[in-house]
Coordinates of C-alpha atoms and ligand atoms in Angstrom, one line a residue:
X1 CA 16.8 -1.7 -37.7
X2 CA 14.9 1.2 -38.3
X3 CA 11.0 1.6 -38.6
X4 CA 10.2 4.2 -41.4
X5 CA 6.6 5.5 -41.4
X6 CA 4.8 6.5 -44.8
X7 CA 7.9 5.1 -46.7
X8 CA 7.3 5.7 -50.4
X9 CA 7.9 2.9 -52.4
X10 CA 8.7 4.1 -55.8
X11 CA 12.3 2.9 -55.6
X12 CA 11.2 -0.3 -54.2
X13 CA 9.0 -1.7 -57.3
X14 CA 10.4 -1.7 -60.9
X15 CA 7.2 -0.5 -62.3
X16 CA 7.8 2.7 -60.7
X17 CA 4.3 3.2 -59.0
X18 CA 4.3 5.6 -56.7
X19 CA 2.6 4.1 -53.3
X20 CA 3.3 4.6 -49.8
X21 CA 3.9 1.6 -47.2
X22 CA 2.4 2.6 -43.7
X23 CA 5.8 1.2 -42.3
X24 CA 9.1 0.1 -43.9
X25 CA 11.6 -2.2 -42.1
X26 CA 14.9 -3.7 -43.5
X27 CA 16.8 -6.2 -41.7
X28 CA 20.2 -7.8 -41.9
X29 CA 20.2 -11.3 -40.1
X30 CA 18.0 -14.1 -39.4
X31 CA 18.1 -12.9 -35.5
X32 CA 16.8 -9.7 -36.1
X33 CA 13.9 -11.6 -38.8
X34 CA 13.0 -13.4 -35.6
X35 CA 13.2 -10.4 -33.2
X36 CA 10.9 -8.6 -36.0
X37 CA 8.1 -11.1 -36.4
X38 CA 7.5 -11.5 -32.3
X39 CA 7.3 -7.6 -32.3
X40 CA 4.0 -5.7 -31.4
X41 CA 4.4 -3.9 -35.1
X42 CA 4.2 -7.4 -36.8
X43 CA 1.8 -8.9 -34.5
X44 CA -0.6 -6.2 -34.7
X45 CA -0.5 -5.1 -38.4
X46 CA -0.7 -7.0 -41.6
X47 CA 2.8 -7.3 -43.4
X48 CA 4.2 -8.0 -46.7
X49 CA 7.5 -9.2 -47.4
X50 CA 9.1 -7.8 -50.5
X51 CA 12.5 -8.7 -53.0
X52 CA 13.6 -6.4 -55.5
X53 CA 10.3 -5.4 -56.2
X54 CA 10.8 -6.7 -59.8
X55 CA 7.7 -8.6 -59.8
X56 CA 5.4 -6.6 -58.2
X57 CA 2.4 -4.5 -59.0
X58 CA 0.6 -2.3 -56.0
X59 CA -2.5 -1.0 -56.6
X60 CA -2.6 1.2 -53.9
X61 CA -0.7 2.5 -50.5
X62 CA 0.0 -0.3 -48.0
X63 CA -1.4 0.2 -44.8
X64 CA 0.7 -2.2 -43.3
X65 CA 4.5 -3.5 -43.0
X66 CA 6.7 -3.9 -45.7
X67 CA 9.3 -6.0 -44.9
X68 CA 13.1 -6.1 -46.6
X69 CA 15.9 -8.3 -46.3
X70 CA 19.3 -7.3 -46.2
X71 CA 20.9 -10.9 -45.4
X72 CA 23.8 -10.7 -47.5
X73 CA 26.7 -13.5 -48.0
X74 CA 27.9 -16.0 -50.6
X75 CA 29.7 -18.7 -49.1
X76 CA 30.8 -22.3 -50.2
X77 CA 29.3 -24.7 -47.7
X78 CA 30.2 -28.0 -49.5
X79 CA 32.3 -29.0 -52.5
X80 CA 34.0 -31.6 -54.5
X81 CA 36.3 -31.3 -57.5
X82 CA 33.6 -31.2 -60.1
X83 CA 30.4 -29.3 -58.0
X84 CA 30.3 -26.5 -55.3
X85 CA 27.3 -25.3 -53.1
X86 CA 27.0 -21.7 -52.5
X87 CA 25.0 -20.5 -49.3
X88 CA 23.5 -17.1 -50.6
X89 CA 21.7 -14.8 -48.4
X90 CA 18.4 -13.9 -49.7
X91 CA 19.0 -10.1 -49.8
X92 CA 21.8 -10.4 -52.3
X93 CA 21.2 -9.0 -55.7
X94 CA 20.5 -12.0 -58.2
X95 CA 22.8 -10.7 -61.1
X96 CA 25.6 -9.9 -58.9
X97 CA 25.5 -13.3 -57.9
X98 CA 25.3 -14.6 -61.5
X99 CA 28.1 -12.6 -62.3
X100 CA 30.0 -13.7 -59.2
X101 CA 29.7 -17.2 -60.6
X102 CA 30.4 -16.8 -64.0
X103 CA 34.1 -14.9 -62.8
X104 CA 34.8 -18.0 -60.7
X105 CA 33.7 -20.2 -63.6
X106 CA 30.7 -22.0 -61.7
X107 CA 28.3 -23.3 -64.1
X108 CA 24.6 -23.2 -63.7
X109 CA 23.2 -19.7 -63.6
X110 CA 24.8 -18.0 -66.5
X111 CA 21.7 -18.4 -68.4
X112 CA 19.8 -16.6 -65.7
X113 CA 21.8 -13.3 -66.4
X114 CA 20.4 -10.0 -66.2
X115 CA 17.2 -11.0 -64.5
X116 CA 16.5 -8.1 -61.7
X117 CA 15.1 -9.3 -58.3
X118 CA 17.2 -10.6 -55.2
X119 CA 17.9 -14.2 -54.4
X120 CA 15.2 -14.9 -51.8
X121 CA 12.5 -14.6 -54.4
X122 CA 14.0 -17.1 -56.6
X123 CA 12.9 -19.8 -55.1
X124 CA 9.5 -18.9 -54.3
X125 CA 8.9 -17.9 -58.4
X126 CA 11.5 -20.4 -59.8
X127 CA 12.8 -17.7 -62.0
X128 CA 13.5 -19.0 -65.3
X129 CA 14.9 -17.7 -69.0
X130 CA 16.5 -19.2 -71.9
X131 CA 16.0 -22.7 -71.3
X132 CA 16.9 -22.9 -67.5
X133 CA 15.3 -22.0 -64.4
X134 CA 16.2 -21.6 -60.8
X135 CA 14.9 -24.9 -60.1
X136 CA 18.0 -26.7 -61.8
X137 CA 20.4 -25.5 -59.3
X138 CA 18.6 -24.9 -56.2
X139 CA 19.3 -27.7 -53.7
X140 CA 17.8 -26.2 -50.3
X141 CA 16.0 -23.1 -49.1
X142 CA 16.5 -22.0 -45.6
X143 CA 13.2 -20.1 -44.3
X144 CA 11.9 -18.8 -41.2
X145 CA 8.3 -19.9 -39.8
X146 CA 6.4 -16.5 -40.0
X147 CA 4.2 -17.8 -37.2
X148 CA 6.8 -19.7 -34.8
X149 CA 9.9 -17.8 -35.8
X150 CA 11.5 -21.3 -36.3
X151 CA 14.1 -22.2 -39.0
X152 CA 13.3 -24.9 -41.4
X153 CA 15.2 -25.9 -44.5
X154 CA 13.2 -27.2 -47.5
X155 CA 14.7 -29.6 -49.6
X156 CA 14.4 -28.8 -53.6
X157 CA 11.8 -31.7 -53.6
X158 CA 10.0 -30.1 -50.8
X159 CA 9.9 -26.7 -52.6
X160 CA 7.7 -28.4 -55.6
X161 CA 9.1 -26.4 -58.0
X162 CA 7.4 -26.4 -61.5
X163 CA 7.2 -23.4 -64.5
X164 CA 7.4 -20.1 -62.6
X165 CA 5.9 -21.7 -59.5
X166 CA 6.7 -23.7 -56.0
X167 CA 5.1 -24.4 -52.9
X168 CA 5.9 -20.6 -51.5
X169 CA 3.3 -19.8 -53.9
X170 CA 0.7 -22.0 -53.3
X171 CA -0.1 -23.9 -49.8
X172 CA 2.8 -22.2 -47.9
X173 CA 1.9 -18.5 -49.8
X174 CA 2.8 -16.0 -47.1
X175 CA 3.8 -18.7 -44.5
X176 CA 7.7 -18.7 -44.6
X177 CA 10.2 -16.3 -45.3
X178 CA 13.3 -17.4 -47.3
X179 CA 16.7 -16.3 -45.7
X180 CA 19.2 -18.1 -47.4
X181 CA 19.3 -20.5 -50.9
X182 CA 21.6 -22.9 -51.6
X183 CA 22.6 -23.5 -54.9
X184 CA 24.8 -26.3 -56.6
X185 CA 26.9 -25.1 -59.5
X186 CA 29.5 -27.1 -61.4
X187 CA 33.2 -26.8 -61.5
X188 CA 34.0 -29.1 -64.0
X189 CA 32.6 -30.7 -66.8
X190 CA 30.3 -27.7 -67.7
X191 CA 28.5 -28.0 -71.3
X192 CA 26.8 -25.0 -72.6
X193 CA 23.1 -24.8 -72.6
X194 CA 22.0 -22.9 -75.6
X195 CA 19.3 -24.6 -77.5
X196 CA 16.4 -22.1 -76.8
X197 CA 15.6 -20.0 -79.7
X198 CA 18.0 -17.3 -80.3
X199 CA 20.7 -18.0 -78.0
X200 CA 22.0 -20.5 -80.2
X201 CA 23.2 -18.2 -82.8
X202 CA 23.7 -15.4 -80.6
X203 CA 26.3 -17.7 -78.7
X204 CA 27.9 -18.7 -81.6
X205 CA 29.3 -15.2 -82.1
X206 CA 31.7 -15.5 -79.3
X207 CA 35.2 -17.2 -80.0
X208 CA 34.9 -18.4 -76.6
X209 CA 32.3 -20.9 -76.2
X210 CA 32.5 -20.4 -72.3
X211 CA 30.3 -19.7 -69.2
X212 CA 31.0 -15.8 -69.8
X213 CA 30.2 -15.8 -73.5
X214 CA 26.9 -17.6 -72.4
X215 CA 26.1 -14.5 -70.1
X216 CA 27.3 -12.1 -72.7
X217 CA 25.0 -13.8 -75.0
X218 CA 22.0 -14.0 -73.0
X219 CA 22.6 -10.3 -71.8
X220 CA 22.7 -9.2 -75.6
X221 CA 19.6 -10.4 -76.2
X222 CA 17.7 -9.2 -73.2
X223 CA 19.2 -5.8 -74.0
X224 CA 17.2 -5.9 -77.4
X225 CA 14.3 -7.5 -76.2
X226 CA 13.6 -6.3 -72.8
X227 CA 13.3 -2.6 -71.3
X228 CA 15.6 -1.5 -68.8
X229 CA 13.4 -0.8 -65.7
X230 CA 15.1 1.9 -64.7
X231 CA 14.5 3.9 -67.9
X232 CA 10.7 2.2 -68.7
X233 CA 9.0 0.9 -65.4
X234 CA 8.1 -2.6 -65.9
X235 CA 7.9 -6.0 -63.9
X236 CA 9.1 -8.2 -66.9
X237 CA 6.6 -10.7 -68.2
X238 CA 3.5 -9.5 -67.0
X239 CA 1.6 -12.8 -67.8
X240 CA 3.0 -16.5 -67.7
X241 CA 2.7 -18.3 -70.9
X242 CA -0.5 -20.2 -70.7
X243 CA -0.7 -24.0 -70.9
X244 CA -3.5 -25.8 -72.6
X245 CA -4.5 -29.4 -73.1
X246 CA -3.0 -30.8 -76.3
X247 CA -6.5 -31.0 -78.0
X248 CA -6.8 -27.3 -77.5
X249 CA -3.6 -26.5 -79.2
X250 CA -4.4 -29.0 -82.1
X251 CA -7.8 -26.8 -82.5
X252 CA -5.6 -23.3 -82.5
X253 CA -2.5 -24.8 -84.8
X254 CA -4.9 -25.6 -87.5
X255 CA -6.3 -22.3 -87.5
X256 CA -2.5 -20.6 -87.1
X257 CA 0.2 -23.2 -88.3
X258 CA 2.6 -20.9 -87.1
X259 CA 1.6 -20.6 -83.4
X260 CA 4.7 -21.5 -81.0
X261 CA 4.5 -23.9 -78.5
X262 CA 6.7 -26.1 -76.4
X263 CA 5.8 -29.3 -74.9
X264 CA 5.1 -29.6 -71.3
X265 CA 3.9 -33.1 -70.9
X266 CA 1.6 -35.9 -73.3
X267 CA -1.5 -34.0 -72.1
X268 CA -0.4 -30.5 -72.0
X269 CA 1.2 -27.6 -74.4
X270 CA 2.8 -24.2 -73.5
X271 CA 2.0 -21.5 -75.8
X272 CA 3.7 -18.0 -76.0
X273 CA 1.6 -15.0 -74.4
X274 CA 3.7 -12.6 -76.3
X275 CA 2.8 -14.0 -79.3
X276 CA -1.0 -14.0 -78.6
X277 CA -1.0 -10.8 -77.6
X278 CA 0.8 -9.5 -80.6
X279 CA -1.7 -11.6 -83.0
X280 CA -4.3 -9.5 -81.1
X281 CA -2.6 -5.9 -82.0
X282 CA -1.3 -5.1 -78.9
X283 CA 2.3 -4.9 -79.2
X284 CA 3.7 -1.3 -78.8
X285 CA 0.0 -0.2 -78.1
X286 CA -0.2 2.8 -75.9
X287 CA -3.1 3.4 -73.6
X288 CA -2.5 6.6 -71.5
X289 CA 0.3 6.3 -69.5
X290 CA 0.9 2.7 -70.0
X291 CA 1.8 0.6 -72.8
X292 CA 2.6 -3.0 -74.2
X293 CA 6.3 -3.0 -74.9
X294 CA 7.2 -2.6 -78.8
X295 CA 10.0 -5.6 -78.6
X296 CA 8.3 -8.2 -76.3
X297 CA 4.5 -8.0 -76.0
X298 CA 4.5 -9.8 -72.5
X299 CA 5.8 -6.7 -70.9
X300 CA 3.7 -4.0 -69.7
X301 CA 5.6 -0.8 -69.3
X302 CA 4.5 2.2 -67.1
X303 CA 5.7 5.5 -69.4
X304 CA 5.6 7.6 -66.6
X305 CA 3.3 8.6 -64.0
X306 CA 1.2 5.3 -64.3
X307 CA -0.7 3.9 -61.0
X308 CA -1.5 0.3 -60.3
X309 CA -5.2 0.4 -62.0
X310 CA -4.1 1.8 -64.9
X311 CA -2.0 -1.5 -65.4
X312 CA -4.6 -3.7 -64.0
X313 CA -7.0 -2.0 -66.7
X314 CA -4.5 -2.5 -69.8
X315 CA -4.0 -6.2 -68.5
X316 CA -7.6 -6.8 -68.2
X317 CA -8.3 -5.5 -72.2
X318 CA -5.7 -8.0 -73.0
X319 CA -6.9 -10.7 -71.5
X320 CA -10.1 -10.1 -72.8
X321 CA -8.7 -9.9 -76.7
X322 CA -7.0 -13.3 -76.0
X323 CA -9.8 -14.7 -74.8
X324 CA -12.1 -13.3 -77.5
X325 CA -9.6 -14.5 -80.3
X326 CA -7.9 -17.6 -79.1
X327 CA -10.5 -18.8 -76.2
X328 CA -7.1 -18.9 -73.9
X329 CA -7.1 -17.3 -70.3
X330 CA -3.7 -15.6 -69.7
X331 CA -2.7 -15.5 -66.1
X332 CA -0.4 -12.7 -64.7
X333 CA 2.7 -13.7 -63.5
X334 CA 3.2 -10.5 -61.3
X335 CA 2.1 -10.7 -58.0
X336 CA -0.6 -8.0 -57.7
X337 CA -0.9 -6.4 -54.2
X338 CA -4.3 -4.4 -53.0
X339 CA -2.9 -2.2 -49.9
Ligands
EPU401 N1 6.8 -13.7 -79.6 C1 5.8 -13.0 -80.4 N2 6.0 -11.8 -79.8 C2 6.1 -11.3 -78.9 C3 6.9 -11.8 -78.2 C4 7.0 -13.2 -78.2 O1 5.6 -13.6 -81.5 O2 6.0 -9.9 -78.8 C5 7.2 -15.3 -79.3 C6 8.7 -15.3 -80.0 O3 8.7 -14.9 -81.3 C7 8.8 -16.7 -79.4 C8 7.9 -16.8 -78.5 O4 7.0 -15.9 -78.7 O5 8.4 -17.5 -81.0 C9 8.6 -16.8 -77.1 O6 9.2 -15.5 -77.2 P1 10.5 -15.3 -75.9 O7 11.4 -16.1 -76.6 O8 10.6 -14.0 -76.2 O9 10.0 -16.0 -74.3 P2 8.6 -15.8 -73.9 O10 8.2 -17.0 -74.0 O11 7.8 -15.0 -74.2 C10 9.8 -16.1 -71.4 C11 9.8 -15.8 -70.0 C12 10.7 -14.7 -70.1 C13 12.4 -15.0 -70.6 C14 11.8 -15.5 -72.0 C15 13.3 -16.3 -72.5 C16 7.7 -16.1 -69.1 C17 6.2 -15.6 -68.9 N3 8.5 -15.2 -69.9 O12 9.1 -15.2 -72.5 O13 10.8 -14.2 -68.7 O14 13.1 -13.8 -70.4 O15 11.2 -16.6 -71.8 O16 13.6 -17.3 -71.9 O17 7.9 -17.6 -68.8 C18 10.1 -12.8 -67.0 O18 9.7 -13.9 -66.5 O19 9.7 -11.5 -66.3 C19 10.7 -13.0 -68.6 C20 11.0 -11.9 -68.9

């Protein structure tokens, strides 16, 4: 393990914001992480743990220690004729893991193809796309308690998963570091889950209606709508889709009959933030070095050389427009880090 001082995080955040970390450390194992947590450096400095940096926005230099897991491995730890449980290192790239599952014909994560980031972040954020979310397949999460260095395994129920949400974002925020995630995948009896919007039509184009075809269909749709972070800095959806009471939804529906919506419960309805932003005229608009993506208004992009404040200012302007036009509050989905 090497401690690097004044480390540029440019390649560790997909927004492509050029900030420095006072210290940067990568570790390869649970033992190394436990050792680090006891070290003077971590006892004396604040620290922040990153994954693939695909859901982060750094506002300025980070005056502490940035930690990054390189814990690797995909191991089958349980299995029957119909299911397999894979234990996956937090430092594995999410999409390489999805690719692995598809190559083995294990069903359950194919709808989540192409999502940037690393496995350790998937339970924290409960990543989701095209009618699926990580919570559908996660059966346990192995963590280290930051204070005591002790291992703890959370069951899926204990993770309290919700829409882009888990206990690790709320009451346990910053208290645990994920080291391994256990995923339960199907070996037999797989059925495609392709009812989400455009996925059905895209999937129908493939002659073989199998797991690999779902992955290809999802990657094709993502490729059309979402910018490639290596080409245009971005962190996927910048905002969460807002959840509003049914009464608020009915009020909006009477003025905007085409407003897209998804039922959440008897009391609440989820709206499409991308649609709200587009209706306010922001889609494709640039403000200096930042812009709203032209194919998906939920994505803010760094056209080159933007800093965190440029992006926050654009986010604030968008939020004000949506608040004024629809009376709806947009909440950033991206984790905003002040150094
Ligand atoms: N829409 C617009 N204009 C836009 C964007 C969307 O009118 O600019 C409308 C679409 O026509 C559709 C609805 O909004 O009726 C939903 O759009 P889409 O299917 O593109 O999905 P989304 O709700 O905007 C969510 C996730 C994405 C995920 C897609 C597909 C959130 C915050 N975002 O976006 O996740 O890929 O569904 O499942 O839930 C991410 O988290 O980084 C991410 C990209």
